[in-house]
mmCIF file of C-alpha atoms and ligand atoms in Angstrom:
data_model
loop_
_atom_site.group_PDB
_atom_site.id
_atom_site.type_symbol
_atom_site.label_atom_id
_atom_site.label_comp_id
_atom_site.label_asym_id
_atom_site.label_seq_id
_atom_site.Cartn_x
_atom_site.Cartn_y
_atom_site.Cartn_z
ATOM 1 C CA MET D 534 -0.074 0.175 0.001
ATOM 2 C CA ALA D 535 1.278 3.245 -1.077
ATOM 3 C CA HIS D 536 -0.206 6.523 -0.448
ATOM 4 C CA THR D 537 -3.835 8.164 -0.099
ATOM 5 C CA THR D 538 -4.459 11.801 -0.958
ATOM 6 C CA LEU D 539 -7.609 12.538 1.593
ATOM 7 C CA PHE D 540 -7.638 16.343 0.854
ATOM 8 C CA ASN D 541 -6.098 18.957 -1.569
ATOM 9 C CA GLU D 542 -6.923 22.386 -2.111
ATOM 10 C CA GLY D 543 -4.606 24.782 -3.648
ATOM 11 C CA SER D 544 -1.303 24.342 -1.627
ATOM 12 C CA HIS D 545 -2.807 22.267 1.114
ATOM 13 C CA SER D 546 -2.715 18.588 0.737
ATOM 14 C CA ASN D 547 -3.464 15.579 3.524
ATOM 15 C CA ILE D 548 -1.768 12.320 2.855
ATOM 16 C CA LEU D 549 -2.335 9.227 4.492
ATOM 17 C CA PHE D 550 0.267 6.087 4.419
ATOM 18 C CA GLU D 551 -1.068 2.804 5.864
ATOM 19 C CA ASP D 552 -0.328 -0.498 6.523
ATOM 20 C CA PHE D 553 3.540 -1.017 5.167
ATOM 21 C CA ASP D 554 3.868 -3.956 7.325
ATOM 22 C CA PRO D 555 0.952 -6.095 6.253
ATOM 23 C CA GLY D 556 0.550 -9.467 8.036
ATOM 24 C CA GLY D 557 3.439 -8.466 10.374
ATOM 25 C CA LEU D 558 3.890 -8.879 14.096
ATOM 26 C CA ALA D 559 3.691 -4.976 14.697
ATOM 27 C CA VAL D 560 0.326 -3.632 15.233
ATOM 28 C CA GLN D 561 -0.968 -1.743 11.698
ATOM 29 C CA SER D 562 -0.240 1.906 12.168
ATOM 30 C CA ASN D 563 -1.304 5.242 10.236
ATOM 31 C CA GLN D 564 1.363 7.802 9.065
ATOM 32 C CA HIS D 565 -0.166 11.093 7.965
ATOM 33 C CA LEU D 566 1.548 13.782 6.117
ATOM 34 C CA ILE D 567 0.115 17.361 6.043
ATOM 35 C CA VAL D 568 1.834 19.479 3.459
ATOM 36 C CA HIS D 569 1.264 23.200 3.394
ATOM 37 C CA GLY D 570 3.261 25.385 0.692
ATOM 38 C CA SER D 571 6.429 25.054 1.169
ATOM 39 C CA ALA D 572 6.737 23.055 4.683
ATOM 40 C CA ALA D 573 5.442 19.954 5.868
ATOM 41 C CA MET D 574 4.066 18.123 9.181
ATOM 42 C CA LEU D 575 5.068 14.102 9.364
ATOM 43 C CA LEU D 576 2.426 12.799 12.098
ATOM 44 C CA ASP D 577 3.716 9.661 14.422
ATOM 45 C CA PRO D 578 5.991 8.581 12.153
ATOM 46 C CA GLY D 579 6.456 4.869 13.838
ATOM 47 C CA GLY D 580 8.847 2.109 14.341
ATOM 48 C CA HIS D 581 11.956 0.490 12.425
ATOM 49 C CA LYS D 582 9.875 -1.889 10.861
ATOM 50 C CA ILE D 583 8.158 0.876 8.524
ATOM 51 C CA TYR D 584 11.147 3.342 8.701
ATOM 52 C CA SER D 585 12.459 3.117 5.236
ATOM 53 C CA LYS D 586 9.160 3.005 3.639
ATOM 54 C CA VAL D 587 7.625 5.885 5.413
ATOM 55 C CA MET D 588 10.816 7.634 4.453
ATOM 56 C CA ALA D 589 10.608 6.834 0.752
ATOM 57 C CA GLU D 590 6.990 7.522 0.371
ATOM 58 C CA THR D 591 7.025 11.172 2.719
ATOM 59 C CA PHE D 592 10.114 11.995 0.427
ATOM 60 C CA ALA D 593 7.961 11.027 -2.925
ATOM 61 C CA SER D 594 5.044 13.010 -1.426
ATOM 62 C CA LEU D 595 6.651 16.470 -0.650
ATOM 63 C CA GLY D 596 7.170 17.991 -4.017
ATOM 64 C CA PRO D 597 9.187 20.751 -3.538
ATOM 65 C CA ALA D 598 7.978 21.107 0.140
ATOM 66 C CA GLN D 599 10.522 20.778 3.175
ATOM 67 C CA LEU D 600 9.400 18.148 6.096
ATOM 68 C CA THR D 601 10.021 20.968 9.047
ATOM 69 C CA HIS D 602 7.799 19.120 11.685
ATOM 70 C CA LEU D 603 7.722 15.768 13.042
ATOM 71 C CA PHE D 604 4.968 15.427 15.477
ATOM 72 C CA LEU D 605 4.594 12.807 17.984
ATOM 73 C CA SER D 606 1.012 12.476 19.774
ATOM 74 C CA HIS D 607 2.545 10.506 22.978
ATOM 75 C CA GLN D 608 5.355 8.162 23.851
ATOM 76 C CA ASP D 609 4.485 4.288 22.650
ATOM 77 C CA PRO D 610 7.116 2.745 20.387
ATOM 78 C CA ASP D 611 4.819 2.300 17.493
ATOM 79 C CA ILE D 612 5.136 6.349 17.139
ATOM 80 C CA ILE D 613 8.788 7.207 18.178
ATOM 81 C CA ALA D 614 10.891 4.279 18.093
ATOM 82 C CA ALA D 615 12.630 5.486 14.780
ATOM 83 C CA ILE D 616 12.756 9.075 15.994
ATOM 84 C CA ASN D 617 16.623 9.222 15.647
ATOM 85 C CA GLY D 618 16.480 7.990 12.392
ATOM 86 C CA TRP D 619 13.875 10.941 11.215
ATOM 87 C CA LEU D 620 16.167 13.848 13.084
ATOM 88 C CA MET D 621 19.469 12.346 11.762
ATOM 89 C CA THR D 622 18.318 12.048 7.911
ATOM 90 C CA THR D 623 16.109 15.579 7.892
ATOM 91 C CA ASP D 624 16.214 18.900 8.765
ATOM 92 C CA ALA D 625 12.514 18.630 10.718
ATOM 93 C CA GLU D 626 12.084 19.669 14.216
ATOM 94 C CA ALA D 627 10.084 17.056 16.396
ATOM 95 C CA TYR D 628 7.305 17.883 18.940
ATOM 96 C CA ILE D 629 6.179 15.742 22.004
ATOM 97 C CA SER D 630 4.596 16.547 25.367
ATOM 98 C CA ALA D 631 6.938 18.131 28.120
ATOM 99 C CA LEU D 632 6.226 14.963 29.943
ATOM 100 C CA TRP D 633 7.899 12.670 27.707
ATOM 101 C CA THR D 634 10.896 14.396 26.168
ATOM 102 C CA ARG D 635 13.420 12.904 29.006
ATOM 103 C CA PHE D 636 12.368 9.357 28.188
ATOM 104 C CA VAL D 637 12.813 9.676 24.358
ATOM 105 C CA PRO D 638 16.695 9.451 24.685
ATOM 106 C CA HIS D 639 15.881 5.932 25.451
ATOM 107 C CA PHE D 640 15.196 5.017 22.001
ATOM 108 C CA GLY D 641 18.526 6.058 21.077
ATOM 109 C CA LEU D 642 18.714 9.743 20.526
ATOM 110 C CA ASP D 643 21.855 11.056 19.084
ATOM 111 C CA ARG D 644 23.429 14.025 20.917
ATOM 112 C CA LEU D 645 23.692 16.022 17.369
ATOM 113 C CA VAL D 646 19.884 15.944 17.105
ATOM 114 C CA ALA D 647 18.783 16.210 20.919
ATOM 115 C CA HIS D 648 18.599 19.988 20.652
ATOM 116 C CA ARG D 649 16.031 19.537 17.647
ATOM 117 C CA LEU D 650 13.035 17.556 20.050
ATOM 118 C CA HIS D 651 10.915 20.063 21.638
ATOM 119 C CA ALA D 652 8.298 19.868 24.259
ATOM 120 C CA ILE D 653 4.856 20.699 23.906
ATOM 121 C CA PRO D 654 3.122 22.236 27.165
ATOM 122 C CA ASP D 655 0.275 20.653 28.824
ATOM 123 C CA GLN D 656 -1.963 23.541 27.514
ATOM 124 C CA GLY D 657 -1.022 22.566 23.859
ATOM 125 C CA MET D 658 0.293 25.084 21.277
ATOM 126 C CA VAL D 659 -0.266 26.068 17.611
ATOM 127 C CA PHE D 660 2.023 25.145 14.534
ATOM 128 C CA GLU D 661 2.569 27.644 11.567
ATOM 129 C CA LEU D 662 3.393 25.665 8.211
ATOM 130 C CA ASP D 663 4.054 28.426 5.813
ATOM 131 C CA GLY D 664 1.448 30.289 7.053
ATOM 132 C CA ALA D 665 -1.076 27.497 7.764
ATOM 133 C CA LYS D 666 -2.194 27.280 11.437
ATOM 134 C CA LEU D 667 -2.506 23.433 12.928
ATOM 135 C CA TYR D 668 -3.282 23.159 16.510
ATOM 136 C CA ALA D 669 -1.759 20.617 19.049
ATOM 137 C CA LEU D 670 -5.029 20.244 21.369
ATOM 138 C CA PRO D 671 -4.662 18.757 24.754
ATOM 139 C CA ALA D 672 -6.077 15.114 24.769
ATOM 140 C CA HIS D 673 -4.103 13.473 28.134
ATOM 141 C CA PHE D 674 -5.127 10.606 29.301
ATOM 142 C CA LEU D 675 -6.458 9.277 26.014
ATOM 143 C CA HIS D 676 -4.570 6.981 26.391
ATOM 144 C CA SER D 677 -1.185 8.731 27.380
ATOM 145 C CA GLU D 678 -0.966 11.028 30.401
ATOM 146 C CA GLY D 679 0.949 13.744 28.296
ATOM 147 C CA ASN D 680 -1.081 13.230 24.888
ATOM 148 C CA PHE D 681 -2.070 15.930 22.127
ATOM 149 C CA GLN D 682 -4.008 15.634 18.720
ATOM 150 C CA ILE D 683 -3.447 17.776 15.491
ATOM 151 C CA TYR D 684 -6.285 19.835 14.290
ATOM 152 C CA ASP D 685 -6.175 21.111 10.877
ATOM 153 C CA PRO D 686 -8.610 23.862 10.229
ATOM 154 C CA MET D 687 -7.987 24.136 6.675
ATOM 155 C CA ALA D 688 -8.933 20.533 5.650
ATOM 156 C CA LYS D 689 -11.223 19.992 8.801
ATOM 157 C CA PHE D 690 -9.300 16.997 10.335
ATOM 158 C CA LEU D 691 -8.838 15.980 13.486
ATOM 159 C CA TYR D 692 -6.079 13.635 13.910
ATOM 160 C CA SER D 693 -6.907 11.795 17.158
ATOM 161 C CA GLY D 694 -3.826 9.428 17.855
ATOM 162 C CA ASP D 695 -5.028 6.427 19.476
ATOM 163 C CA LEU D 696 -8.662 7.860 20.214
ATOM 164 C CA GLY D 697 -10.661 6.345 17.704
ATOM 165 C CA ALA D 698 -8.021 3.880 16.924
ATOM 166 C CA SER D 699 -9.373 0.193 15.489
ATOM 167 C CA ILE D 700 -7.461 -2.909 14.723
ATOM 168 C CA ASP D 701 -8.312 -5.275 11.913
ATOM 169 C CA ALA D 702 -11.309 -3.369 10.531
ATOM 170 C CA PRO D 703 -11.290 -4.320 6.784
ATOM 171 C CA TYR D 704 -11.763 -0.568 5.452
ATOM 172 C CA ILE D 705 -10.007 2.620 5.816
ATOM 173 C CA THR D 706 -12.958 4.795 6.378
ATOM 174 C CA VAL D 707 -15.911 3.667 8.658
ATOM 175 C CA PRO D 708 -19.111 2.691 6.602
ATOM 176 C CA ASP D 709 -21.615 2.336 9.261
ATOM 177 C CA PHE D 710 -20.900 3.627 13.090
ATOM 178 C CA ASP D 711 -23.134 0.600 14.797
ATOM 179 C CA SER D 712 -21.224 -2.417 13.242
ATOM 180 C CA HIS D 713 -17.665 -0.535 13.714
ATOM 181 C CA LEU D 714 -18.230 -0.802 17.677
ATOM 182 C CA ARG D 715 -16.845 -4.008 17.523
ATOM 183 C CA TYR D 716 -13.566 -2.971 16.568
ATOM 184 C CA ILE D 717 -13.352 -0.054 18.915
ATOM 185 C CA GLU D 718 -15.159 -0.920 21.991
ATOM 186 C CA GLY D 719 -12.679 -2.884 23.857
ATOM 187 C CA PHE D 720 -9.596 -1.412 23.111
ATOM 188 C CA HIS D 721 -11.194 2.150 24.269
ATOM 189 C CA ARG D 722 -12.704 0.450 27.528
ATOM 190 C CA ARG D 723 -9.306 -0.411 28.412
ATOM 191 C CA TYR D 724 -6.697 1.965 27.191
ATOM 192 C CA MET D 725 -8.753 5.255 27.580
ATOM 193 C CA ALA D 726 -8.615 6.700 31.036
ATOM 194 C CA SER D 727 -12.036 7.378 32.381
ATOM 195 C CA ARG D 728 -15.440 8.642 31.205
ATOM 196 C CA ARG D 729 -14.511 12.226 32.823
ATOM 197 C CA VAL D 730 -11.575 12.557 30.627
ATOM 198 C CA MET D 731 -13.564 11.327 27.446
ATOM 199 C CA GLN D 732 -16.237 14.094 28.405
ATOM 200 C CA ALA D 733 -13.870 16.747 28.382
ATOM 201 C CA TRP D 734 -12.245 15.964 25.501
ATOM 202 C CA ALA D 735 -15.681 15.842 23.835
ATOM 203 C CA ASP D 736 -16.568 19.401 24.827
ATOM 204 C CA MET D 737 -13.363 20.847 23.630
ATOM 205 C CA VAL D 738 -14.014 19.414 20.212
ATOM 206 C CA ARG D 739 -17.746 19.787 19.836
ATOM 207 C CA PRO D 740 -17.337 23.259 18.699
ATOM 208 C CA LEU D 741 -14.527 22.653 15.976
ATOM 209 C CA ASP D 742 -15.720 22.200 12.414
ATOM 210 C CA ILE D 743 -14.758 18.694 11.504
ATOM 211 C CA GLU D 744 -15.214 16.474 8.532
ATOM 212 C CA THR D 745 -12.751 13.534 9.380
ATOM 213 C CA ILE D 746 -11.111 11.822 12.637
ATOM 214 C CA ALA D 747 -8.371 10.200 11.653
ATOM 215 C CA PRO D 748 -6.991 8.030 14.394
ATOM 216 C CA GLN D 749 -3.143 6.342 14.290
ATOM 217 C CA HIS D 750 -4.581 2.837 13.739
ATOM 218 C CA GLY D 751 -7.418 1.282 11.583
ATOM 219 C CA ALA D 752 -10.292 3.358 9.860
ATOM 220 C CA MET D 753 -11.429 7.062 9.713
ATOM 221 C CA PHE D 754 -14.669 8.577 10.661
ATOM 222 C CA ARG D 755 -15.459 10.983 7.913
ATOM 223 C CA GLY D 756 -18.313 13.229 7.300
ATOM 224 C CA LYS D 757 -20.166 15.362 10.057
ATOM 225 C CA GLU D 758 -22.871 12.813 11.163
ATOM 226 C CA MET D 759 -20.249 10.328 11.630
ATOM 227 C CA VAL D 760 -17.966 12.625 13.344
ATOM 228 C CA ARG D 761 -20.840 13.665 15.633
ATOM 229 C CA ARG D 762 -21.184 10.089 16.290
ATOM 230 C CA PHE D 763 -18.064 9.171 17.298
ATOM 231 C CA ILE D 764 -17.648 12.040 19.648
ATOM 232 C CA ASP D 765 -21.092 11.257 21.469
ATOM 233 C CA TRP D 766 -19.871 7.714 21.769
ATOM 234 C CA CYS D 767 -16.721 8.724 23.584
ATOM 235 C CA ALA D 768 -18.487 10.927 25.857
ATOM 236 C CA GLY D 769 -21.051 8.440 27.219
ATOM 237 C CA LEU D 770 -18.346 5.800 27.604
ATOM 238 C CA ASP D 771 -17.419 4.000 30.877
ATOM 239 C CA CYS D 772 -13.769 3.043 30.641
ATOM 240 C CA GLY D 773 -10.442 2.921 32.311
ATOM 241 C CA VAL D 774 -10.776 3.663 36.113
ATOM 242 C CA ASP D 775 -14.346 3.584 35.571
ATOM 243 C CA LEU D 776 -14.502 -0.362 35.087
ATOM 244 C CA ILE D 777 -10.916 -1.189 36.465
ATOM 245 C CA ALA D 778 -12.047 -2.199 40.391
ATOM 246 C CA PRO D 779 -12.530 -6.063 39.309
ATOM 247 C CA LEU D 780 -9.216 -6.557 38.230
ATOM 248 C CA PHE D 781 -7.507 -5.785 41.585
ATOM 249 C CA LYS D 782 -7.477 -9.488 42.955
ATOM 250 C CA VAL D 783 -4.393 -11.189 43.802
ATOM 251 C CA PRO D 784 -4.143 -13.791 41.372
ATOM 252 C CA VAL D 785 -4.701 -17.574 42.052
ATOM 253 C CA GLY D 786 -1.911 -19.887 42.011
HETATM 254 FE FE1 FE M 1450 -0.409 4.447 22.140
#
């Protein structure tokens, strides 16, 4: 699978790279590239197994633009394991939650590039890609304690990281919300921290103009109605610490 252009208007394009390790041991992940004018941001570049393929596709998709930003939604290996390679082979600046900057060096961050890994403060920040604004929205505890999503108001995309993730759904765009629940419910109940956090996130994103929610794994939610269904579902979901009490028993052995 190569790349799919999801949005293209003027000098702004949003490109999906997916499934570079089909049938592999590693969990399927999506990489997204946002190109605007002369600048570009790669979101959650991934680990070593897909590094060379994502790199080749990224450079093939950039055209005359430069890769200027590497966005890391959180600290998981499927997102940051290959970050040193990205920093060594491009001039891009990388951004991750301030909670995680001192953990990334455990993946082998060369001293030469360490100064190009930047902290995103808890309240989020705004990036500029050749004049286009991209918003790093707080999405803490969904699932990571220091976790951000990218909102692109030009394309009306919300890149939601692990929120909305599905595994093994046989499509890249959700065709029917109710029948898609089987692919997302178990994961969200266990990985997302609590309904209270889900509600805070829903209150933040509801006023935004969103046409597509694009998670880091599995299928996208496209169209206003599908986006609304997903946000409403999140806001009503008991998950994480809401459900965890029955697990806390000493195992029988
Ligand atoms: Fe994760």
